[in-house]
Coordinates of C-alpha atoms in Angstrom, one line a residue:
M246 CA 118.8 137.9 228.0
P247 CA 117.8 134.4 229.1
R248 CA 114.4 135.0 227.8
S249 CA 115.7 136.0 224.4
T250 CA 118.0 133.0 224.4
N251 CA 115.1 130.6 225.1
R252 CA 113.1 132.1 222.3
M253 CA 115.9 131.8 219.9
D254 CA 116.7 128.2 221.0
N255 CA 113.1 127.2 220.4
A256 CA 113.1 128.8 216.9
V257 CA 116.3 127.2 216.0
A258 CA 115.1 123.9 217.4
V259 CA 112.0 124.1 215.2
N260 CA 114.1 124.8 212.1
T261 CA 116.6 122.1 212.7
A262 CA 113.8 119.5 213.1
L263 CA 112.9 120.0 209.4
P264 CA 114.7 118.0 206.6
L265 CA 117.5 120.0 205.2
A266 CA 118.0 118.0 201.9
Q267 CA 116.5 115.1 199.8
P268 CA 117.6 111.5 200.3
A269 CA 120.8 110.7 198.4
G270 CA 120.0 107.0 197.2
F271 CA 118.1 106.2 194.0
G272 CA 115.8 103.6 195.8
A273 CA 115.0 106.2 198.5
R274 CA 114.1 108.7 195.8
L275 CA 111.8 106.2 194.1
V276 CA 110.1 105.6 197.5
A277 CA 109.8 109.3 198.1
L278 CA 107.9 109.8 194.7
P279 CA 104.2 110.6 194.8
A280 CA 101.7 107.8 194.5
K281 CA 100.7 108.9 191.0
N282 CA 104.2 108.7 189.7
K283 CA 104.7 105.3 191.3
L284 CA 101.5 103.9 189.7
G285 CA 102.5 105.2 186.3
L286 CA 106.0 103.7 186.6
A287 CA 104.6 100.3 187.6
L288 CA 102.0 100.2 184.8
G289 CA 104.6 101.3 182.2
I290 CA 107.0 98.6 183.2
A291 CA 104.2 96.0 183.0
A292 CA 103.1 97.2 179.6
L293 CA 106.6 97.2 178.2
A294 CA 107.1 93.7 179.5
A295 CA 103.9 92.6 177.7
V296 CA 105.0 94.2 174.4
V297 CA 108.4 92.4 174.6
L298 CA 106.7 89.1 175.3
A299 CA 104.3 89.6 172.4
M300 CA 107.1 90.4 170.0
S301 CA 109.1 87.3 171.1
M302 CA 106.0 85.0 170.7
W303 CA 105.3 86.5 167.2
S304 CA 108.8 86.0 166.0
S305 CA 109.0 82.5 167.3
Q306 CA 105.7 81.4 165.5
G307 CA 106.8 82.8 162.1
D308 CA 104.6 82.6 159.0
Y309 CA 101.7 80.2 158.6
K310 CA 101.2 78.0 155.6
V311 CA 98.3 75.9 154.4
L312 CA 98.3 72.4 155.8
Y313 CA 95.1 71.1 154.1
A314 CA 92.4 72.8 152.1
N315 CA 88.9 71.9 151.0
L316 CA 88.3 69.7 153.9
S317 CA 85.0 68.3 155.0
D318 CA 83.7 69.1 158.5
K319 CA 84.4 65.5 159.7
D320 CA 88.0 65.5 158.5
G321 CA 88.6 69.1 159.7
G322 CA 87.5 68.2 163.2
A323 CA 89.7 65.0 163.3
I324 CA 92.8 66.9 162.1
I325 CA 92.3 69.7 164.7
A326 CA 92.0 67.2 167.4
Q327 CA 95.2 65.5 166.3
L328 CA 97.0 68.8 166.1
S329 CA 96.0 69.6 169.6
Q330 CA 97.4 66.4 170.8
M331 CA 100.6 67.1 168.9
N332 CA 100.8 70.6 170.5
V333 CA 101.0 72.2 167.0
P334 CA 99.4 75.7 166.8
Y335 CA 96.9 76.1 163.9
R336 CA 94.6 78.7 162.4
H337 CA 91.5 78.6 160.2
A338 CA 91.1 80.2 156.8
D339 CA 88.4 80.3 154.0
G340 CA 85.6 79.9 156.5
G341 CA 87.1 76.8 158.1
A342 CA 87.8 75.0 154.8
A343 CA 91.6 75.3 155.2
I344 CA 93.8 74.7 158.2
L345 CA 97.1 76.7 158.5
V346 CA 100.1 75.8 160.7
P347 CA 103.5 77.4 161.1
A348 CA 105.6 77.1 157.9
S349 CA 108.4 75.2 159.7
K350 CA 106.0 72.5 160.8
V351 CA 103.9 71.9 157.6
H352 CA 105.8 68.8 156.3
D353 CA 106.3 67.3 159.8
A354 CA 102.5 67.6 160.5
R355 CA 101.5 66.1 157.2
L356 CA 103.7 63.1 157.7
K357 CA 102.4 62.5 161.3
L358 CA 98.8 63.0 160.2
A359 CA 99.3 60.6 157.3
S360 CA 100.6 57.9 159.7
A361 CA 97.4 58.4 161.7
G362 CA 95.3 58.0 158.6
L363 CA 94.2 61.6 158.2
P364 CA 92.5 63.0 156.3
K365 CA 90.2 60.1 155.6
G366 CA 88.0 61.9 153.1
S367 CA 84.3 61.8 152.9
V368 CA 84.5 58.9 150.4
V369 CA 85.1 55.4 151.8
G370 CA 86.5 52.5 149.8
Y371 CA 87.4 48.9 150.6
E372 CA 88.1 49.9 154.2
L373 CA 84.4 49.1 154.7
M374 CA 85.3 45.5 154.5
D375 CA 87.6 45.9 157.6
G376 CA 84.6 46.5 159.9
A377 CA 82.6 43.5 158.7
R378 CA 80.3 42.2 161.5
F379 CA 79.8 38.6 162.3
G380 CA 76.5 37.2 161.1
Q381 CA 76.1 39.5 158.0
T382 CA 73.7 38.2 155.3
Q383 CA 74.8 37.6 151.7
F384 CA 72.9 40.7 150.6
Q385 CA 74.7 42.9 153.2
E386 CA 78.1 41.5 152.1
R387 CA 77.3 42.2 148.4
L388 CA 76.1 45.7 149.2
T389 CA 79.2 46.4 151.2
A390 CA 81.5 45.2 148.4
Q391 CA 79.5 47.3 145.9
R392 CA 79.9 50.4 148.1
G393 CA 83.6 49.8 148.5
L394 CA 84.0 49.5 144.7
E395 CA 82.1 52.7 144.1
G396 CA 84.2 54.5 146.6
E397 CA 87.5 53.3 145.1
L398 CA 86.3 54.4 141.6
T399 CA 85.3 57.8 143.0
R400 CA 88.7 58.3 144.5
S401 CA 90.4 57.4 141.2
I402 CA 88.2 59.7 139.2
T403 CA 88.6 62.7 141.6
A404 CA 92.4 62.3 141.2
M405 CA 92.0 64.0 137.8
A406 CA 93.0 67.7 137.7
A407 CA 89.7 68.9 136.2
V408 CA 87.4 66.9 138.4
Q409 CA 86.4 68.5 141.7
N410 CA 84.0 65.8 142.9
A411 CA 82.5 62.6 141.5
R412 CA 79.8 60.0 142.3
V413 CA 79.7 56.5 140.9
H414 CA 76.5 54.4 140.8
L415 CA 76.9 50.7 139.8
A416 CA 74.0 48.5 138.8
L417 CA 75.2 44.9 139.5
P418 CA 72.4 42.4 138.8
N419 CA 72.3 39.1 140.6
Q420 CA 73.8 36.2 138.6
N421 CA 71.9 33.0 138.2
G422 CA 72.5 29.7 136.5
F423 CA 70.8 30.5 133.2
F424 CA 73.3 32.2 130.9
R425 CA 70.8 33.6 128.5
E426 CA 68.8 35.3 131.3
Q427 CA 71.7 37.0 132.9
Q428 CA 71.7 40.8 132.8
K429 CA 74.8 42.8 132.1
P430 CA 76.1 45.3 134.6
S431 CA 75.9 49.1 134.0
A432 CA 77.3 52.2 135.6
S433 CA 76.6 55.9 135.8
V434 CA 79.1 58.6 136.7
L435 CA 78.3 62.1 137.8
L436 CA 81.2 64.6 137.6
T437 CA 81.5 68.0 139.2
L438 CA 84.2 70.0 137.4
Y439 CA 86.2 72.9 138.6
P440 CA 84.9 76.3 137.3
G441 CA 86.4 77.1 133.9
R442 CA 87.6 73.5 133.1
T443 CA 86.4 70.9 130.7
L444 CA 87.2 67.3 129.8
E445 CA 88.5 66.2 126.5
R446 CA 87.2 63.2 124.6
A447 CA 90.2 61.2 125.5
Q448 CA 89.7 61.9 129.2
I449 CA 86.0 61.0 129.0
A450 CA 86.9 57.8 127.2
G451 CA 89.5 57.1 129.9
I452 CA 86.8 57.4 132.7
V453 CA 84.6 55.0 130.7
H454 CA 87.4 52.5 130.3
L455 CA 88.3 52.8 134.0
V456 CA 84.8 52.0 135.2
S457 CA 84.1 49.3 132.6
S458 CA 87.4 47.6 133.3
S459 CA 86.8 47.6 137.1
V460 CA 83.5 45.6 136.8
P461 CA 83.6 42.1 135.2
E462 CA 81.6 41.7 132.0
M463 CA 80.7 45.4 131.7
N464 CA 80.4 46.8 128.3
P465 CA 81.9 50.3 127.8
K466 CA 78.7 51.4 126.1
A467 CA 76.8 50.7 129.3
V468 CA 78.7 53.5 131.2
S469 CA 77.1 56.9 131.2
V470 CA 79.1 60.0 132.2
L471 CA 77.3 63.3 133.1
D472 CA 78.6 66.7 134.3
Q473 CA 77.1 68.9 137.0
T474 CA 74.8 70.6 134.5
G475 CA 73.2 67.3 133.5
A476 CA 74.8 67.2 130.1
L477 CA 75.5 63.7 128.8
L478 CA 79.2 63.5 128.0
T479 CA 79.2 60.0 126.6
G480 CA 76.5 60.3 123.9
G481 CA 76.6 59.0 120.3
S482 CA 78.2 60.6 117.3
E483 CA 75.4 63.2 117.0
S484 CA 75.9 64.6 120.4
A485 CA 79.7 64.5 119.9
Q486 CA 79.4 66.7 116.9
A487 CA 77.2 69.2 118.8
G488 CA 80.2 71.3 119.8
L489 CA 84.0 71.6 119.3
D490 CA 86.3 69.6 121.4
A491 CA 89.6 70.8 122.7
H492 CA 91.6 69.6 119.7
Q493 CA 89.2 71.3 117.3
L494 CA 89.4 74.5 119.2
Q495 CA 93.2 74.3 119.2
Y496 CA 93.1 73.8 115.5
V497 CA 90.9 76.9 115.0
N498 CA 93.2 78.9 117.2
Q499 CA 96.2 77.8 115.3
I500 CA 94.6 78.8 112.0
E501 CA 93.6 82.3 113.3
S502 CA 96.9 82.9 115.0
G503 CA 98.8 81.9 111.8
Y504 CA 96.8 84.4 109.7
T505 CA 97.2 87.1 112.3
K506 CA 101.0 86.5 112.4
R507 CA 101.2 86.9 108.6
I508 CA 99.4 90.3 108.8
F509 CA 101.7 91.6 111.5
E510 CA 104.9 90.4 109.7
L511 CA 103.7 92.1 106.5
L512 CA 102.4 95.4 107.8
E513 CA 104.6 96.2 110.9
P514 CA 107.6 97.2 108.8
L515 CA 105.3 99.7 107.0
V516 CA 103.4 101.3 109.9
G517 CA 105.8 100.7 112.7
R518 CA 105.8 98.5 115.8
D519 CA 102.8 98.9 118.2
N520 CA 100.9 100.9 115.5
L521 CA 98.9 97.9 114.3
R522 CA 96.1 95.8 115.8
A523 CA 94.7 92.8 113.8
T524 CA 92.4 89.9 114.4
V525 CA 91.3 87.1 112.1
T526 CA 88.2 84.9 112.6
A527 CA 88.0 81.6 110.8
D528 CA 84.9 79.6 110.2
V529 CA 86.1 76.0 110.0
D530 CA 83.9 73.1 108.9
F531 CA 84.5 69.9 110.9
S532 CA 81.6 68.0 109.5
Q533 CA 82.4 64.7 107.8
S534 CA 80.5 63.7 104.6
E535 CA 80.9 60.8 102.2
A536 CA 79.3 60.4 98.7
T537 CA 79.2 57.3 96.5
A538 CA 78.3 57.6 92.8
E539 CA 77.9 54.8 90.1
E540 CA 78.1 55.7 86.4
F541 CA 77.2 53.4 83.5
T542 CA 78.8 54.4 80.2
P543 CA 77.5 52.3 77.1
N544 CA 79.9 51.5 74.3
Q545 CA 79.2 53.9 71.6
G546 CA 80.9 54.5 68.3
A547 CA 82.8 52.2 65.9
N548 CA 86.1 52.7 67.7
A549 CA 84.6 52.0 71.1
S550 CA 86.2 49.1 72.7
I551 CA 83.8 46.2 73.2
A552 CA 84.3 43.7 75.9
I553 CA 82.3 40.4 75.5
R554 CA 81.1 38.9 78.7
S555 CA 79.5 35.7 77.1
Q556 CA 78.5 34.5 73.6
Q557 CA 76.1 31.7 72.7
T558 CA 75.2 30.4 69.2
T559 CA 72.4 27.9 68.3
E560 CA 72.0 26.4 64.8
V561 CA 69.1 24.0 63.8
S562 CA 68.7 22.4 60.2
G563 CA 66.4 19.7 58.7
S564 CA 64.8 18.3 55.5
Q565 CA 61.6 16.2 54.5
A566 CA 60.3 14.3 51.4
A567 CA 58.4 16.1 48.6
T568 CA 54.6 15.8 48.7
P569 CA 52.1 16.2 45.8
S570 CA 50.7 19.7 45.4
G571 CA 48.7 21.7 43.0
V572 CA 45.4 21.0 41.1
P573 CA 44.8 17.4 40.3
G574 CA 45.0 16.6 36.6
A575 CA 47.4 16.5 33.7
A576 CA 48.9 19.8 34.5
S577 CA 50.0 18.7 37.9
N578 CA 52.3 16.1 36.3
Q579 CA 54.2 18.7 34.3
P580 CA 57.5 20.1 35.6
P581 CA 57.2 23.5 37.3
V582 CA 57.7 26.6 35.2
P583 CA 60.1 29.2 36.5
A584 CA 58.2 32.0 38.2
T585 CA 58.2 35.4 36.4
A586 CA 56.9 38.7 37.7
P587 CA 54.0 40.1 35.7
I588 CA 54.8 43.2 33.7
T589 CA 51.5 44.9 33.8
G590 CA 50.3 43.7 37.1
A591 CA 47.4 41.7 35.7
A592 CA 46.5 38.6 37.4
Q593 CA 47.7 35.4 35.8
P594 CA 45.5 32.3 35.7
L595 CA 46.3 29.6 38.2
Q596 CA 48.6 26.8 37.1
A597 CA 47.8 23.3 37.4
A598 CA 48.8 21.4 40.4
Q599 CA 52.2 19.9 40.2
A600 CA 54.0 17.4 42.2
G601 CA 56.3 19.3 44.9
G602 CA 60.0 18.4 45.5
G603 CA 61.6 17.7 48.8
A604 CA 61.7 20.8 51.5
S605 CA 64.6 21.7 53.9
N606 CA 64.7 24.2 56.8
S607 CA 67.4 25.6 59.1
R608 CA 67.6 28.0 62.1
R609 CA 70.6 29.8 63.7
D610 CA 70.4 31.8 67.0
A611 CA 73.3 33.8 68.3
V612 CA 73.3 35.5 71.8
T613 CA 76.2 37.8 72.7
N614 CA 76.5 39.5 76.1
Y615 CA 78.7 42.6 76.3
E616 CA 80.2 44.2 79.5
V617 CA 78.7 47.5 80.4
D618 CA 81.1 50.3 81.7
K619 CA 80.5 51.1 85.4
T620 CA 82.3 53.7 87.5
V621 CA 82.0 53.8 91.3
R622 CA 83.2 57.1 92.8
V623 CA 83.5 57.6 96.6
T624 CA 84.1 61.2 97.8
R625 CA 85.0 62.1 101.4
N626 CA 85.2 65.7 102.3
A627 CA 88.2 66.7 104.4
T628 CA 87.5 67.8 108.0
G629 CA 88.7 71.1 109.2
T630 CA 88.2 73.0 105.9
V631 CA 88.0 76.8 106.1
K632 CA 84.6 78.0 105.0
R633 CA 85.2 81.7 105.5
L634 CA 87.7 84.2 106.8
N635 CA 87.1 87.6 108.4
A636 CA 90.0 89.9 109.0
A637 CA 89.8 93.2 110.9
V638 CA 92.8 95.5 111.0
V639 CA 93.2 98.9 112.8
V640 CA 96.2 101.1 111.9
N641 CA 97.3 104.0 114.0
H642 CA 97.7 107.5 112.6
R643 CA 101.1 108.4 111.3
V644 CA 103.1 110.0 114.2
T645 CA 105.8 112.6 113.3
T646 CA 108.1 114.6 115.5
D647 CA 109.4 118.0 114.4
P648 CA 112.9 119.3 115.3
K649 CA 111.5 121.1 118.3
G650 CA 110.2 117.8 119.8
K651 CA 106.5 118.4 119.1
T652 CA 104.6 115.2 118.1
T653 CA 101.8 115.3 115.7
A654 CA 99.5 112.5 114.4
T655 CA 98.2 112.6 110.8
P656 CA 95.7 110.2 109.3
L657 CA 96.6 107.9 106.4
T658 CA 95.3 108.7 102.9
S659 CA 92.7 106.6 101.2
D660 CA 95.3 105.4 98.7
E661 CA 97.5 104.1 101.5
I662 CA 94.6 102.4 103.2
E663 CA 93.7 100.7 99.9
K664 CA 97.2 99.4 99.5
L665 CA 97.2 98.0 103.1
T666 CA 93.9 96.3 102.4
A667 CA 95.3 94.7 99.3
L668 CA 98.3 93.4 101.3
V669 CA 96.0 91.9 103.9
R670 CA 93.9 90.2 101.3
E671 CA 97.0 88.6 99.7
S672 CA 98.4 87.5 103.1
I673 CA 95.3 85.6 104.1
G674 CA 94.5 84.1 100.7
F675 CA 91.3 86.2 100.1
K676 CA 88.6 84.4 98.1
Q677 CA 85.6 86.3 97.0
D678 CA 83.5 83.2 96.1
R679 CA 84.1 81.8 99.6
G680 CA 82.6 84.9 101.2
D681 CA 85.8 86.3 102.8
S682 CA 85.9 89.8 104.1
V683 CA 88.7 92.2 105.0
K684 CA 88.3 95.5 106.7
V685 CA 91.2 98.0 107.3
I686 CA 90.5 101.3 109.1
N687 CA 92.7 104.1 110.3
A688 CA 92.1 105.5 113.8
P689 CA 94.3 107.2 116.5
F690 CA 95.2 105.0 119.4
K691 CA 94.4 106.3 122.8
A692 CA 97.7 105.4 124.4
D693 CA 100.9 106.9 123.1
P694 CA 102.8 104.0 121.5
M695 CA 106.1 105.7 122.0
A696 CA 105.6 106.3 125.7
K697 CA 107.0 103.8 128.2
P698 CA 104.7 102.0 130.4
A699 CA 104.2 103.8 133.7
E700 CA 106.0 102.2 136.6
L701 CA 104.2 101.4 139.7
P702 CA 105.1 103.7 142.6
L703 CA 107.2 102.2 145.4
W704 CA 104.3 101.9 147.8
K705 CA 102.2 99.9 145.3
Q706 CA 104.8 97.3 144.4
P707 CA 103.9 93.8 145.5
E708 CA 107.3 93.2 147.1
V709 CA 107.1 96.4 149.2
L710 CA 103.5 95.5 150.3
D711 CA 104.6 92.1 151.4
M712 CA 107.5 93.6 153.3
L713 CA 105.1 96.1 155.0
R714 CA 102.7 93.3 156.0
A715 CA 105.5 91.3 157.5
A716 CA 106.8 94.3 159.4
A717 CA 103.4 95.7 160.5
V718 CA 103.2 93.6 163.7
P719 CA 106.7 94.3 165.0
A720 CA 106.5 98.0 164.0
G721 CA 103.2 98.3 165.9
L722 CA 104.5 96.6 168.9
G723 CA 107.6 98.9 168.8
L724 CA 105.5 102.0 168.6
V725 CA 103.5 100.8 171.6
A726 CA 106.7 100.2 173.5
L727 CA 107.9 103.8 172.7
M728 CA 104.6 105.3 173.8
V729 CA 104.7 103.4 177.1
F730 CA 108.4 104.4 177.7
F731 CA 108.0 108.1 176.9
G732 CA 104.6 108.5 178.4
M733 CA 104.8 106.5 181.6
I734 CA 108.3 105.3 182.5
R735 CA 110.4 108.3 181.5
P736 CA 108.5 111.0 183.6
A737 CA 108.8 108.8 186.7
M738 CA 112.5 108.2 186.1
K739 CA 113.1 111.9 185.4
A740 CA 111.4 112.8 188.7
A741 CA 113.5 110.3 190.6
L742 CA 116.8 111.4 189.0
A743 CA 116.2 115.2 189.3
P744 CA 118.7 117.2 191.5
P745 CA 117.4 118.8 194.7
P746 CA 115.9 122.2 194.2
P747 CA 117.9 125.3 195.4
P748 CA 116.9 126.9 198.7
A749 CA 114.4 129.7 198.4
P750 CA 115.7 133.2 199.0
G751 CA 115.4 134.4 202.6
T752 CA 116.1 131.1 204.2
Q753 CA 119.5 132.1 205.6
L754 CA 119.9 134.3 208.7
D755 CA 122.1 137.4 208.3
A756 CA 125.1 137.2 210.4
V757 CA 125.2 140.1 212.8
V758 CA 128.5 140.4 214.3
E759 CA 129.9 143.4 216.2
D760 CA 133.6 142.7 215.7
T761 CA 135.4 142.4 212.4
Q762 CA 135.7 138.5 212.6
P763 CA 133.4 137.0 209.9
A764 CA 131.1 134.3 210.9
A765 CA 129.7 131.9 208.3
L766 CA 126.2 130.7 208.9
P767 CA 125.1 127.3 207.7
A768 CA 122.3 127.1 205.2
L769 CA 119.1 126.2 206.9
A770 CA 116.3 124.5 205.1
A771 CA 113.2 126.5 204.5
P772 CA 110.6 125.9 207.2
R773 CA 107.4 124.3 206.2
R774 CA 105.4 127.1 207.8
N775 CA 106.1 130.8 207.4
E776 CA 105.4 131.7 211.0
H777 CA 108.7 130.0 212.1
L778 CA 110.7 132.1 209.7
E779 CA 108.9 135.2 210.7
G780 CA 109.5 134.5 214.4
A781 CA 113.3 134.1 213.8
R782 CA 113.4 137.3 211.8
A783 CA 111.6 139.3 214.5
M784 CA 114.0 137.9 217.2
A785 CA 117.0 139.0 215.2
K786 CA 115.6 142.5 214.8
E787 CA 114.7 142.8 218.5
N788 CA 117.9 141.5 220.0
P789 CA 120.7 141.2 217.4
A790 CA 123.4 140.9 220.1
A791 CA 121.8 137.7 221.5
V792 CA 121.4 136.2 218.1
A793 CA 125.1 137.0 217.4
N794 CA 126.1 135.3 220.7
I795 CA 124.1 132.2 219.8
V796 CA 125.7 131.9 216.4
R797 CA 129.2 132.5 218.0
N798 CA 128.5 129.6 220.4
W799 CA 127.5 127.3 217.5
V800 CA 130.7 128.0 215.6
S801 CA 132.9 127.6 218.7
G802 CA 131.1 124.5 219.8
E803 CA 130.1 125.8 223.2
T804 CA 126.7 125.1 224.7
A805 CA 124.7 127.7 226.5

């Protein structure tokens, strides 16, 4: 009996030395977790904290806006250095040509940078005179002043909307005391325009006037303006007429749009809305010509009016004494016989010489100058005359819908097309001798004119895309946070908060009691090794009375 009791005591002592239940505190449970779960829990908490920090920083920074664009490398470096001193975050865009800052700090940063004189720009003006050194020569002073004037003109010209960059070259000759030998200054301006933009004549004339007025005694004709392609913009009248300026192009567009509007207003009620396409091309002559003609019309006819310019009359008269004449002799002293014409034409004998009487002579000259009719006719052709019109009209097929809802398209007849052509000719003022042409064709349109334009799907709308871009960062960070929580933190917390597992079957000793009094045995924890359990079971089978006595002593609190 004592031997059995010792063996049972040893077995029970071994079983009571093992833990009967898990720790009750949460901290103790966390400490009791395996090393793998502890490491995953620590990494998950660190990753979740990093995600929360990133979301807070992103929300505090907000959207970035452009502070300055198209900066040179020198100005960009100076601005970045100043922003770093101001503790303002910045970003680069367009390959470093633009600097972006948070939207809430754009205006504040611009004002502070302006107070610091930034950006300075690659063009320098009269600020060159601020750094004048002592001991400069007269040539250096004149050259510095010229560079400053060129820089100021460049800044003024680049302020125009169409000018991207400009360079100004001034030729300022030295002035001497001889007025006749002094040379006049001249200037050249090279412009770099933005793509797709042009300058009008008034703008070019403004640039010329700006440069010529900035330099004393400079003639506007001595200013040359070129574009980036090398084309001379300030040529004479010949080069000015080489192409159409903006006003002429606008005039042509107005003429063409006016004729097109007439066609639409006339034909749309007949063919229906969106069933007509029309275009009109106008050939407009902007050349200026002047003709002068002189016509001389002489006064002809009895009734023609005569205008006397000047009249001069000269009359001369005189007389002299009679002198003897005829054949000397008695016959010469006889009075003269009246002359008679011979009847037969036979020659008469000569008469004797007679003494002649006194002779008289007179002369009268009259000169009359008349006005000659002269007509001077000056003809100037009007600019912007239409030389030719070409109209092209496309009419859609006639669309009909039956009662069943079926839509069919039928072409127009030749008679209908001829009527539409006649209407188009009358609407544009068709002239055959001018070379106008009108073409009207009937063809089916590809798109259904009755169908409504397809709406963009929700995921393609610009507003939705902007909202998605704005929500992409927080959504991504939230997804990462969920993955960290459910993948790393939640398993460790679940393991720490899990209830203790139930005892395995066979871990309780069967109470063996001889009398009728029940005896409750406390649940013993399962031994860590099976040989302890097997030993206890073997002892209970070999000596059940001893085991029953031991259990009875435990219940009653007695010690063996």
